[in-house]
Amino acid sequence: MEIQTPYFGIVSCSEKDFIHFSDGLFGFNELKTYIPLAFYDDSDALICLQSIENENTSFIIMNPFLFYPEYSPDLPEEDKRLLNISDEEGSISYYVICVVHDSLEDSTVNLKCPIAVNAQTREARQIFLDNPSYTYRHLLRNFTKREE
Amino acid sequence: MLILQRKKEQMLSIGDDILITVLEIGNDWVKLAIDAPRDISILRTELREAVSANQEAVTLRLNQDSLNKINDFITERSDKGNT
């Protein structure tokens, strides 16, 4: 099928590329199906999570471990169950939603509510972390560059 | 504000069509069952903030410049940036 997207024009894709959110994202419960579109070279560093059901809805998501290797989301039991994940957590990928402002200085990421994807089934959930050190709006500028 | 005490399995009604039942009580939590019309939104309060964070994040159209800046930011911080 072909979908119209704001960043990539018309993209042809098939259902096997889709990611399914059985409960949608918080506040977007009706939209269950998305396609991840990488901005650069198939890398998961920066992805447009594009809704299939509503072409005007997309989120910018990032692999948090690339800029914050210490990030340690603790998947709640309930979500683990709903994603059919056994004790082996190796098959889960995490992404965080980014709010991109014109100035990178002001752009933020939501470490409180990452997206957990079961890489095998492509089922996903947005989860809520109780950990008080994670908030909805971490300024990107506060993540320091790695030392050589 | 009305404050009242309920025991396990006791109920509480709000208006004509909302019914809340205390199912289970633990050390520092309660499990509630809520019967309400479908058009009434029921949300764990901490998720309200999560909803507004998502609403803020829904993008219309970013310009290439912003995207490049974000990409540079990641590259500078990830392993790739060191090689």
JSON list of C-alpha atoms in Angstrom, two decimals:
[
{"chain": "A", "resi": 1, "resn": "MET", "atom": "CA", "xyz": [0.00, 0.00, 0.00]},
{"chain": "A", "resi": 2, "resn": "GLU", "atom": "CA", "xyz": [1.01, 3.62, -0.37]},
{"chain": "A", "resi": 3, "resn": "ILE", "atom": "CA", "xyz": [0.71, 6.28, 2.28]},
{"chain": "A", "resi": 4, "resn": "GLN", "atom": "CA", "xyz": [1.11, 10.03, 2.15]},
{"chain": "A", "resi": 5, "resn": "THR", "atom": "CA", "xyz": [3.62, 11.32, 4.70]},
{"chain": "A", "resi": 6, "resn": "PRO", "atom": "CA", "xyz": [4.70, 14.83, 5.66]},
{"chain": "A", "resi": 7, "resn": "TYR", "atom": "CA", "xyz": [8.44, 14.13, 5.44]},
{"chain": "A", "resi": 8, "resn": "PHE", "atom": "CA", "xyz": [8.90, 11.46, 2.84]},
{"chain": "A", "resi": 9, "resn": "GLY", "atom": "CA", "xyz": [6.16, 12.16, 0.34]},
{"chain": "A", "resi": 10, "resn": "ILE", "atom": "CA", "xyz": [4.38, 9.02, -0.80]},
{"chain": "A", "resi": 11, "resn": "VAL", "atom": "CA", "xyz": [5.86, 5.93, 0.80]},
{"chain": "A", "resi": 12, "resn": "SER", "atom": "CA", "xyz": [5.04, 2.42, -0.27]},
{"chain": "A", "resi": 13, "resn": "CYS", "atom": "CA", "xyz": [4.96, -0.04, 2.57]},
{"chain": "A", "resi": 14, "resn": "SER", "atom": "CA", "xyz": [3.48, -3.36, 3.53]},
{"chain": "A", "resi": 15, "resn": "GLU", "atom": "CA", "xyz": [1.77, -4.55, 6.65]},
{"chain": "A", "resi": 16, "resn": "LYS", "atom": "CA", "xyz": [4.84, -6.39, 7.83]},
{"chain": "A", "resi": 17, "resn": "ASP", "atom": "CA", "xyz": [6.52, -2.99, 8.36]},
{"chain": "A", "resi": 18, "resn": "PHE", "atom": "CA", "xyz": [3.78, -1.79, 10.71]},
{"chain": "A", "resi": 19, "resn": "ILE", "atom": "CA", "xyz": [3.99, -1.47, 14.47]},
{"chain": "A", "resi": 20, "resn": "HIS", "atom": "CA", "xyz": [0.78, -2.16, 16.39]},
{"chain": "A", "resi": 21, "resn": "PHE", "atom": "CA", "xyz": [-0.21, -0.33, 19.55]},
{"chain": "A", "resi": 22, "resn": "SER", "atom": "CA", "xyz": [-3.20, -2.22, 20.95]},
{"chain": "A", "resi": 23, "resn": "ASP", "atom": "CA", "xyz": [-3.99, 0.76, 23.24]},
{"chain": "A", "resi": 24, "resn": "GLY", "atom": "CA", "xyz": [-2.62, 3.53, 21.05]},
{"chain": "A", "resi": 25, "resn": "LEU", "atom": "CA", "xyz": [-0.39, 6.21, 22.52]},
{"chain": "A", "resi": 26, "resn": "PHE", "atom": "CA", "xyz": [-1.53, 8.21, 25.57]},
{"chain": "A", "resi": 27, "resn": "GLY", "atom": "CA", "xyz": [-4.19, 10.60, 24.34]},
{"chain": "A", "resi": 28, "resn": "PHE", "atom": "CA", "xyz": [-4.16, 8.98, 20.89]},
{"chain": "A", "resi": 29, "resn": "ASN", "atom": "CA", "xyz": [-5.94, 5.78, 21.78]},
{"chain": "A", "resi": 30, "resn": "GLU", "atom": "CA", "xyz": [-7.81, 5.48, 18.52]},
{"chain": "A", "resi": 31, "resn": "LEU", "atom": "CA", "xyz": [-4.67, 5.30, 16.41]},
{"chain": "A", "resi": 32, "resn": "LYS", "atom": "CA", "xyz": [-3.27, 1.79, 16.65]},
{"chain": "A", "resi": 33, "resn": "THR", "atom": "CA", "xyz": [-1.07, 1.32, 13.63]},
{"chain": "A", "resi": 34, "resn": "TYR", "atom": "CA", "xyz": [2.12, 3.17, 12.82]},
{"chain": "A", "resi": 35, "resn": "ILE", "atom": "CA", "xyz": [5.04, 2.77, 10.49]},
{"chain": "A", "resi": 36, "resn": "PRO", "atom": "CA", "xyz": [8.56, 3.71, 11.60]},
{"chain": "A", "resi": 37, "resn": "LEU", "atom": "CA", "xyz": [10.39, 5.70, 8.92]},
{"chain": "A", "resi": 38, "resn": "ALA", "atom": "CA", "xyz": [14.07, 6.35, 9.51]},
{"chain": "A", "resi": 39, "resn": "PHE", "atom": "CA", "xyz": [15.29, 9.84, 8.69]},
{"chain": "A", "resi": 40, "resn": "TYR", "atom": "CA", "xyz": [18.85, 8.76, 8.05]},
{"chain": "A", "resi": 41, "resn": "ASP", "atom": "CA", "xyz": [20.18, 5.53, 6.55]},
{"chain": "A", "resi": 42, "resn": "ASP", "atom": "CA", "xyz": [17.83, 3.04, 8.18]},
{"chain": "A", "resi": 43, "resn": "SER", "atom": "CA", "xyz": [19.35, 4.00, 11.52]},
{"chain": "A", "resi": 44, "resn": "ASP", "atom": "CA", "xyz": [17.12, 3.90, 14.59]},
{"chain": "A", "resi": 45, "resn": "ALA", "atom": "CA", "xyz": [18.74, 7.09, 15.90]},
{"chain": "A", "resi": 46, "resn": "LEU", "atom": "CA", "xyz": [15.99, 9.32, 14.57]},
{"chain": "A", "resi": 47, "resn": "ILE", "atom": "CA", "xyz": [12.70, 7.93, 13.35]},
{"chain": "A", "resi": 48, "resn": "CYS", "atom": "CA", "xyz": [9.41, 9.36, 12.23]},
{"chain": "A", "resi": 49, "resn": "LEU", "atom": "CA", "xyz": [6.65, 7.27, 13.77]},
{"chain": "A", "resi": 50, "resn": "GLN", "atom": "CA", "xyz": [3.93, 7.83, 11.22]},
{"chain": "A", "resi": 51, "resn": "SER", "atom": "CA", "xyz": [0.31, 6.93, 11.86]},
{"chain": "A", "resi": 52, "resn": "ILE", "atom": "CA", "xyz": [-1.25, 4.78, 9.14]},
{"chain": "A", "resi": 53, "resn": "GLU", "atom": "CA", "xyz": [-4.77, 5.75, 10.15]},
{"chain": "A", "resi": 54, "resn": "ASN", "atom": "CA", "xyz": [-4.17, 9.51, 10.19]},
{"chain": "A", "resi": 55, "resn": "GLU", "atom": "CA", "xyz": [-1.51, 10.89, 7.90]},
{"chain": "A", "resi": 56, "resn": "ASN", "atom": "CA", "xyz": [-1.36, 14.14, 9.87]},
{"chain": "A", "resi": 57, "resn": "THR", "atom": "CA", "xyz": [-0.23, 12.36, 13.01]},
{"chain": "A", "resi": 58, "resn": "SER", "atom": "CA", "xyz": [3.42, 11.54, 13.44]},
{"chain": "A", "resi": 59, "resn": "PHE", "atom": "CA", "xyz": [5.93, 11.60, 16.25]},
{"chain": "A", "resi": 60, "resn": "ILE", "atom": "CA", "xyz": [9.68, 11.99, 16.22]},
{"chain": "A", "resi": 61, "resn": "ILE", "atom": "CA", "xyz": [11.22, 9.18, 18.21]},
{"chain": "A", "resi": 62, "resn": "MET", "atom": "CA", "xyz": [14.81, 8.40, 19.12]},
{"chain": "A", "resi": 63, "resn": "ASN", "atom": "CA", "xyz": [16.83, 5.51, 20.41]},
{"chain": "A", "resi": 64, "resn": "PRO", "atom": "CA", "xyz": [17.56, 6.86, 23.90]},
{"chain": "A", "resi": 65, "resn": "PHE", "atom": "CA", "xyz": [20.62, 4.69, 24.50]},
{"chain": "A", "resi": 66, "resn": "LEU", "atom": "CA", "xyz": [22.57, 6.49, 21.80]},
{"chain": "A", "resi": 67, "resn": "PHE", "atom": "CA", "xyz": [22.71, 9.71, 23.80]},
{"chain": "A", "resi": 68, "resn": "TYR", "atom": "CA", "xyz": [21.92, 8.38, 27.28]},
{"chain": "A", "resi": 69, "resn": "PRO", "atom": "CA", "xyz": [23.45, 4.91, 27.68]},
{"chain": "A", "resi": 70, "resn": "GLU", "atom": "CA", "xyz": [22.55, 4.79, 31.39]},
{"chain": "A", "resi": 71, "resn": "TYR", "atom": "CA", "xyz": [18.82, 4.97, 30.67]},
{"chain": "A", "resi": 72, "resn": "SER", "atom": "CA", "xyz": [17.19, 2.00, 32.35]},
{"chain": "A", "resi": 73, "resn": "PRO", "atom": "CA", "xyz": [13.45, 1.71, 31.75]},
{"chain": "A", "resi": 74, "resn": "ASP", "atom": "CA", "xyz": [11.92, -0.92, 33.98]},
{"chain": "A", "resi": 75, "resn": "LEU", "atom": "CA", "xyz": [9.07, -2.49, 32.04]},
{"chain": "A", "resi": 76, "resn": "PRO", "atom": "CA", "xyz": [6.01, -2.80, 34.34]},
{"chain": "A", "resi": 77, "resn": "GLU", "atom": "CA", "xyz": [4.72, -6.37, 34.76]},
{"chain": "A", "resi": 78, "resn": "GLU", "atom": "CA", "xyz": [1.38, -5.51, 33.23]},
{"chain": "A", "resi": 79, "resn": "ASP", "atom": "CA", "xyz": [2.99, -4.18, 30.07]},
{"chain": "A", "resi": 80, "resn": "LYS", "atom": "CA", "xyz": [5.32, -7.16, 29.93]},
{"chain": "A", "resi": 81, "resn": "ARG", "atom": "CA", "xyz": [2.31, -9.43, 29.99]},
{"chain": "A", "resi": 82, "resn": "LEU", "atom": "CA", "xyz": [0.40, -7.44, 27.37]},
{"chain": "A", "resi": 83, "resn": "LEU", "atom": "CA", "xyz": [3.41, -7.47, 25.08]},
{"chain": "A", "resi": 84, "resn": "ASN", "atom": "CA", "xyz": [3.87, -11.22, 25.59]},
{"chain": "A", "resi": 85, "resn": "ILE", "atom": "CA", "xyz": [7.41, -10.80, 26.77]},
{"chain": "A", "resi": 86, "resn": "SER", "atom": "CA", "xyz": [8.97, -13.54, 28.80]},
{"chain": "A", "resi": 87, "resn": "ASP", "atom": "CA", "xyz": [11.67, -12.88, 31.38]},
{"chain": "A", "resi": 88, "resn": "GLU", "atom": "CA", "xyz": [14.20, -12.51, 28.64]},
{"chain": "A", "resi": 89, "resn": "GLU", "atom": "CA", "xyz": [14.00, -8.84, 27.83]},
{"chain": "A", "resi": 90, "resn": "GLY", "atom": "CA", "xyz": [16.38, -9.05, 24.92]},
{"chain": "A", "resi": 91, "resn": "SER", "atom": "CA", "xyz": [13.62, -8.68, 22.38]},
{"chain": "A", "resi": 92, "resn": "ILE", "atom": "CA", "xyz": [12.35, -5.31, 23.58]},
{"chain": "A", "resi": 93, "resn": "SER", "atom": "CA", "xyz": [13.40, -2.08, 21.92]},
{"chain": "A", "resi": 94, "resn": "TYR", "atom": "CA", "xyz": [12.80, 1.25, 23.59]},
{"chain": "A", "resi": 95, "resn": "TYR", "atom": "CA", "xyz": [12.23, 4.60, 21.95]},
{"chain": "A", "resi": 96, "resn": "VAL", "atom": "CA", "xyz": [11.59, 8.02, 23.42]},
{"chain": "A", "resi": 97, "resn": "ILE", "atom": "CA", "xyz": [9.42, 10.75, 21.96]},
{"chain": "A", "resi": 98, "resn": "CYS", "atom": "CA", "xyz": [11.19, 13.97, 21.14]},
{"chain": "A", "resi": 99, "resn": "VAL", "atom": "CA", "xyz": [9.70, 17.47, 20.97]},
{"chain": "A", "resi": 100, "resn": "VAL", "atom": "CA", "xyz": [11.75, 19.24, 18.35]},
{"chain": "A", "resi": 101, "resn": "HIS", "atom": "CA", "xyz": [11.96, 22.99, 18.59]},
{"chain": "A", "resi": 102, "resn": "ASP", "atom": "CA", "xyz": [13.69, 25.29, 16.12]},
{"chain": "A", "resi": 103, "resn": "SER", "atom": "CA", "xyz": [16.55, 25.59, 18.49]},
{"chain": "A", "resi": 104, "resn": "LEU", "atom": "CA", "xyz": [18.11, 22.31, 19.52]},
{"chain": "A", "resi": 105, "resn": "GLU", "atom": "CA", "xyz": [18.75, 23.94, 22.88]},
{"chain": "A", "resi": 106, "resn": "ASP", "atom": "CA", "xyz": [15.04, 23.90, 23.61]},
{"chain": "A", "resi": 107, "resn": "SER", "atom": "CA", "xyz": [14.22, 20.45, 22.26]},
{"chain": "A", "resi": 108, "resn": "THR", "atom": "CA", "xyz": [13.18, 17.86, 24.81]},
{"chain": "A", "resi": 109, "resn": "VAL", "atom": "CA", "xyz": [12.71, 14.12, 25.17]},
{"chain": "A", "resi": 110, "resn": "ASN", "atom": "CA", "xyz": [10.14, 12.28, 27.24]},
{"chain": "A", "resi": 111, "resn": "LEU", "atom": "CA", "xyz": [11.99, 9.70, 29.33]},
{"chain": "A", "resi": 112, "resn": "LYS", "atom": "CA", "xyz": [8.94, 9.15, 31.55]},
{"chain": "A", "resi": 113, "resn": "CYS", "atom": "CA", "xyz": [6.81, 7.49, 28.90]},
{"chain": "A", "resi": 114, "resn": "PRO", "atom": "CA", "xyz": [8.96, 5.57, 26.43]},
{"chain": "A", "resi": 115, "resn": "ILE", "atom": "CA", "xyz": [7.63, 3.29, 23.74]},
{"chain": "A", "resi": 116, "resn": "ALA", "atom": "CA", "xyz": [8.41, -0.39, 24.24]},
{"chain": "A", "resi": 117, "resn": "VAL", "atom": "CA", "xyz": [8.36, -2.58, 21.15]},
{"chain": "A", "resi": 118, "resn": "ASN", "atom": "CA", "xyz": [8.41, -6.34, 21.09]},
{"chain": "A", "resi": 119, "resn": "ALA", "atom": "CA", "xyz": [10.79, -6.67, 18.18]},
{"chain": "A", "resi": 120, "resn": "GLN", "atom": "CA", "xyz": [9.57, -10.14, 17.30]},
{"chain": "A", "resi": 121, "resn": "THR", "atom": "CA", "xyz": [5.84, -9.48, 17.15]},
{"chain": "A", "resi": 122, "resn": "ARG", "atom": "CA", "xyz": [6.02, -5.73, 16.38]},
{"chain": "A", "resi": 123, "resn": "GLU", "atom": "CA", "xyz": [3.47, -5.15, 19.13]},
{"chain": "A", "resi": 124, "resn": "ALA", "atom": "CA", "xyz": [4.17, -1.97, 21.06]},
{"chain": "A", "resi": 125, "resn": "ARG", "atom": "CA", "xyz": [2.98, -0.01, 24.08]},
{"chain": "A", "resi": 126, "resn": "GLN", "atom": "CA", "xyz": [3.71, 3.39, 25.46]},
{"chain": "A", "resi": 127, "resn": "ILE", "atom": "CA", "xyz": [4.63, 2.79, 29.07]},
{"chain": "A", "resi": 128, "resn": "PHE", "atom": "CA", "xyz": [4.69, 4.90, 32.21]},
{"chain": "A", "resi": 129, "resn": "LEU", "atom": "CA", "xyz": [7.77, 4.66, 34.40]},
{"chain": "A", "resi": 130, "resn": "ASP", "atom": "CA", "xyz": [7.43, 5.25, 38.14]},
{"chain": "A", "resi": 131, "resn": "ASN", "atom": "CA", "xyz": [11.12, 6.13, 38.42]},
{"chain": "A", "resi": 132, "resn": "PRO", "atom": "CA", "xyz": [11.08, 9.76, 39.70]},
{"chain": "A", "resi": 133, "resn": "SER", "atom": "CA", "xyz": [14.32, 10.64, 37.97]},
{"chain": "A", "resi": 134, "resn": "TYR", "atom": "CA", "xyz": [12.63, 10.43, 34.57]},
{"chain": "A", "resi": 135, "resn": "THR", "atom": "CA", "xyz": [10.43, 13.31, 33.48]},
{"chain": "A", "resi": 136, "resn": "TYR", "atom": "CA", "xyz": [8.33, 14.29, 30.48]},
{"chain": "A", "resi": 137, "resn": "ARG", "atom": "CA", "xyz": [10.68, 16.99, 29.26]},
{"chain": "A", "resi": 138, "resn": "HIS", "atom": "CA", "xyz": [14.41, 16.46, 29.52]},
{"chain": "A", "resi": 139, "resn": "LEU", "atom": "CA", "xyz": [16.34, 19.13, 27.66]},
{"chain": "A", "resi": 140, "resn": "LEU", "atom": "CA", "xyz": [18.57, 17.58, 25.02]},
{"chain": "A", "resi": 141, "resn": "ARG", "atom": "CA", "xyz": [21.31, 20.06, 25.83]},
{"chain": "A", "resi": 142, "resn": "ASN", "atom": "CA", "xyz": [21.73, 18.44, 29.24]},
{"chain": "A", "resi": 143, "resn": "PHE", "atom": "CA", "xyz": [22.96, 15.18, 27.72]},
{"chain": "A", "resi": 144, "resn": "THR", "atom": "CA", "xyz": [26.65, 15.64, 27.44]},
{"chain": "A", "resi": 145, "resn": "LYS", "atom": "CA", "xyz": [28.88, 14.46, 24.67]},
{"chain": "A", "resi": 146, "resn": "ARG", "atom": "CA", "xyz": [30.86, 11.34, 25.28]},
{"chain": "A", "resi": 147, "resn": "GLU", "atom": "CA", "xyz": [34.51, 11.64, 26.11]},
{"chain": "A", "resi": 148, "resn": "GLU", "atom": "CA", "xyz": [36.97, 10.04, 23.75]},
{"chain": "B", "resi": 1, "resn": "MET", "atom": "CA", "xyz": [-14.42, 17.75, 49.30]},
{"chain": "B", "resi": 2, "resn": "LEU", "atom": "CA", "xyz": [-16.24, 14.67, 50.47]},
{"chain": "B", "resi": 3, "resn": "ILE", "atom": "CA", "xyz": [-14.12, 12.11, 52.27]},
{"chain": "B", "resi": 4, "resn": "LEU", "atom": "CA", "xyz": [-15.59, 8.75, 53.14]},
{"chain": "B", "resi": 5, "resn": "GLN", "atom": "CA", "xyz": [-14.46, 5.31, 54.12]},
{"chain": "B", "resi": 6, "resn": "ARG", "atom": "CA", "xyz": [-15.27, 2.11, 52.24]},
{"chain": "B", "resi": 7, "resn": "LYS", "atom": "CA", "xyz": [-14.44, -1.52, 52.87]},
{"chain": "B", "resi": 8, "resn": "LYS", "atom": "CA", "xyz": [-13.53, -4.19, 50.42]},
{"chain": "B", "resi": 9, "resn": "GLU", "atom": "CA", "xyz": [-16.41, -5.00, 48.08]},
{"chain": "B", "resi": 10, "resn": "GLN", "atom": "CA", "xyz": [-18.35, -1.90, 49.10]},
{"chain": "B", "resi": 11, "resn": "MET", "atom": "CA", "xyz": [-19.53, 0.45, 46.43]},
{"chain": "B", "resi": 12, "resn": "LEU", "atom": "CA", "xyz": [-19.98, 4.09, 45.77]},
{"chain": "B", "resi": 13, "resn": "SER", "atom": "CA", "xyz": [-22.14, 5.75, 43.17]},
{"chain": "B", "resi": 14, "resn": "ILE", "atom": "CA", "xyz": [-21.63, 9.10, 41.53]},
{"chain": "B", "resi": 15, "resn": "GLY", "atom": "CA", "xyz": [-24.71, 10.49, 39.81]},
{"chain": "B", "resi": 16, "resn": "ASP", "atom": "CA", "xyz": [-27.02, 7.97, 38.22]},
{"chain": "B", "resi": 17, "resn": "ASP", "atom": "CA", "xyz": [-24.63, 6.06, 36.08]},
{"chain": "B", "resi": 18, "resn": "ILE", "atom": "CA", "xyz": [-21.19, 5.85, 37.66]},
{"chain": "B", "resi": 19, "resn": "LEU", "atom": "CA", "xyz": [-20.51, 3.01, 40.06]},
{"chain": "B", "resi": 20, "resn": "ILE", "atom": "CA", "xyz": [-17.22, 2.41, 41.81]},
{"chain": "B", "resi": 21, "resn": "THR", "atom": "CA", "xyz": [-16.45, -0.82, 43.62]},
{"chain": "B", "resi": 22, "resn": "VAL", "atom": "CA", "xyz": [-13.48, -1.46, 45.92]},
{"chain": "B", "resi": 23, "resn": "LEU", "atom": "CA", "xyz": [-12.21, -4.83, 44.72]},
{"chain": "B", "resi": 24, "resn": "GLU", "atom": "CA", "xyz": [-9.06, -5.32, 46.68]},
{"chain": "B", "resi": 25, "resn": "ILE", "atom": "CA", "xyz": [-6.97, -3.46, 49.22]},
{"chain": "B", "resi": 26, "resn": "GLY", "atom": "CA", "xyz": [-3.21, -3.94, 49.54]},
{"chain": "B", "resi": 27, "resn": "ASN", "atom": "CA", "xyz": [-0.55, -2.33, 51.68]},
{"chain": "B", "resi": 28, "resn": "ASP", "atom": "CA", "xyz": [-0.26, 0.85, 49.71]},
{"chain": "B", "resi": 29, "resn": "TRP", "atom": "CA", "xyz": [-2.73, 0.40, 46.89]},
{"chain": "B", "resi": 30, "resn": "VAL", "atom": "CA", "xyz": [-6.40, -0.25, 46.14]},
{"chain": "B", "resi": 31, "resn": "LYS", "atom": "CA", "xyz": [-7.93, -1.97, 43.16]},
{"chain": "B", "resi": 32, "resn": "LEU", "atom": "CA", "xyz": [-11.12, -0.29, 41.96]},
{"chain": "B", "resi": 33, "resn": "ALA", "atom": "CA", "xyz": [-13.71, -1.29, 39.42]},
{"chain": "B", "resi": 34, "resn": "ILE", "atom": "CA", "xyz": [-15.39, 1.62, 37.71]},
{"chain": "B", "resi": 35, "resn": "ASP", "atom": "CA", "xyz": [-18.61, 1.31, 35.77]},
{"chain": "B", "resi": 36, "resn": "ALA", "atom": "CA", "xyz": [-19.28, 4.41, 33.75]},
{"chain": "B", "resi": 37, "resn": "PRO", "atom": "CA", "xyz": [-20.72, 5.46, 30.40]},
{"chain": "B", "resi": 38, "resn": "ARG", "atom": "CA", "xyz": [-18.22, 5.14, 27.56]},
{"chain": "B", "resi": 39, "resn": "ASP", "atom": "CA", "xyz": [-18.09, 8.88, 26.89]},
{"chain": "B", "resi": 40, "resn": "ILE", "atom": "CA", "xyz": [-16.72, 9.60, 30.34]},
{"chain": "B", "resi": 41, "resn": "SER", "atom": "CA", "xyz": [-12.95, 9.75, 30.27]},
{"chain": "B", "resi": 42, "resn": "ILE", "atom": "CA", "xyz": [-11.25, 7.89, 33.11]},
{"chain": "B", "resi": 43, "resn": "LEU", "atom": "CA", "xyz": [-7.54, 8.42, 33.39]},
{"chain": "B", "resi": 44, "resn": "ARG", "atom": "CA", "xyz": [-4.92, 7.75, 36.02]},
{"chain": "B", "resi": 45, "resn": "THR", "atom": "CA", "xyz": [-4.09, 11.33, 36.94]},
{"chain": "B", "resi": 46, "resn": "GLU", "atom": "CA", "xyz": [-0.39, 10.97, 36.26]},
{"chain": "B", "resi": 47, "resn": "LEU", "atom": "CA", "xyz": [-1.28, 10.07, 32.69]},
{"chain": "B", "resi": 48, "resn": "ARG", "atom": "CA", "xyz": [-2.89, 13.45, 32.06]},
{"chain": "B", "resi": 49, "resn": "GLU", "atom": "CA", "xyz": [0.58, 14.90, 31.91]},
{"chain": "B", "resi": 50, "resn": "ALA", "atom": "CA", "xyz": [1.63, 12.07, 29.61]},
{"chain": "B", "resi": 51, "resn": "VAL", "atom": "CA", "xyz": [-1.24, 12.95, 27.28]},
{"chain": "B", "resi": 52, "resn": "SER", "atom": "CA", "xyz": [-0.27, 16.60, 27.14]},
{"chain": "B", "resi": 53, "resn": "ALA", "atom": "CA", "xyz": [3.37, 15.67, 26.53]},
{"chain": "B", "resi": 54, "resn": "ASN", "atom": "CA", "xyz": [2.25, 13.58, 23.55]},
{"chain": "B", "resi": 55, "resn": "GLN", "atom": "CA", "xyz": [0.01, 16.34, 22.24]},
{"chain": "B", "resi": 56, "resn": "GLU", "atom": "CA", "xyz": [2.97, 18.68, 22.36]},
{"chain": "B", "resi": 57, "resn": "ALA", "atom": "CA", "xyz": [5.07, 16.17, 20.45]},
{"chain": "B", "resi": 58, "resn": "VAL", "atom": "CA", "xyz": [2.75, 15.54, 17.53]},
{"chain": "B", "resi": 59, "resn": "THR", "atom": "CA", "xyz": [4.63, 17.16, 14.75]},
{"chain": "B", "resi": 60, "resn": "LEU", "atom": "CA", "xyz": [3.24, 19.07, 11.89]},
{"chain": "B", "resi": 61, "resn": "ARG", "atom": "CA", "xyz": [6.24, 19.58, 9.71]},
{"chain": "B", "resi": 62, "resn": "LEU", "atom": "CA", "xyz": [9.79, 20.01, 10.88]},
{"chain": "B", "resi": 63, "resn": "ASN", "atom": "CA", "xyz": [12.25, 21.75, 8.66]},
{"chain": "B", "resi": 64, "resn": "GLN", "atom": "CA", "xyz": [15.33, 19.98, 7.42]},
{"chain": "B", "resi": 65, "resn": "ASP", "atom": "CA", "xyz": [17.51, 22.26, 9.48]},
{"chain": "B", "resi": 66, "resn": "SER", "atom": "CA", "xyz": [15.96, 21.13, 12.77]},
{"chain": "B", "resi": 67, "resn": "LEU", "atom": "CA", "xyz": [16.25, 17.50, 11.72]},
{"chain": "B", "resi": 68, "resn": "ASN", "atom": "CA", "xyz": [19.90, 17.90, 10.80]},
{"chain": "B", "resi": 69, "resn": "LYS", "atom": "CA", "xyz": [20.61, 19.53, 14.14]},
{"chain": "B", "resi": 70, "resn": "ILE", "atom": "CA", "xyz": [19.02, 16.64, 16.00]},
{"chain": "B", "resi": 71, "resn": "ASN", "atom": "CA", "xyz": [20.89, 14.13, 13.91]},
{"chain": "B", "resi": 72, "resn": "ASP", "atom": "CA", "xyz": [24.19, 15.91, 14.60]},
{"chain": "B", "resi": 73, "resn": "PHE", "atom": "CA", "xyz": [23.34, 15.91, 18.27]},
{"chain": "B", "resi": 74, "resn": "ILE", "atom": "CA", "xyz": [22.92, 12.14, 18.29]},
{"chain": "B", "resi": 75, "resn": "THR", "atom": "CA", "xyz": [25.97, 11.49, 16.17]},
{"chain": "B", "resi": 76, "resn": "GLU", "atom": "CA", "xyz": [28.11, 13.56, 18.50]},
{"chain": "B", "resi": 77, "resn": "ARG", "atom": "CA", "xyz": [26.98, 11.50, 21.44]},
{"chain": "B", "resi": 78, "resn": "SER", "atom": "CA", "xyz": [26.80, 8.02, 20.10]},
{"chain": "B", "resi": 79, "resn": "ASP", "atom": "CA", "xyz": [29.68, 5.64, 19.44]},
{"chain": "B", "resi": 80, "resn": "LYS", "atom": "CA", "xyz": [29.61, 6.50, 15.79]},
{"chain": "B", "resi": 81, "resn": "GLY", "atom": "CA", "xyz": [30.67, 10.02, 16.64]},
{"chain": "B", "resi": 82, "resn": "ASN", "atom": "CA", "xyz": [33.90, 8.80, 18.14]},
{"chain": "B", "resi": 83, "resn": "THR", "atom": "CA", "xyz": [35.18, 7.02, 15.12]}
]
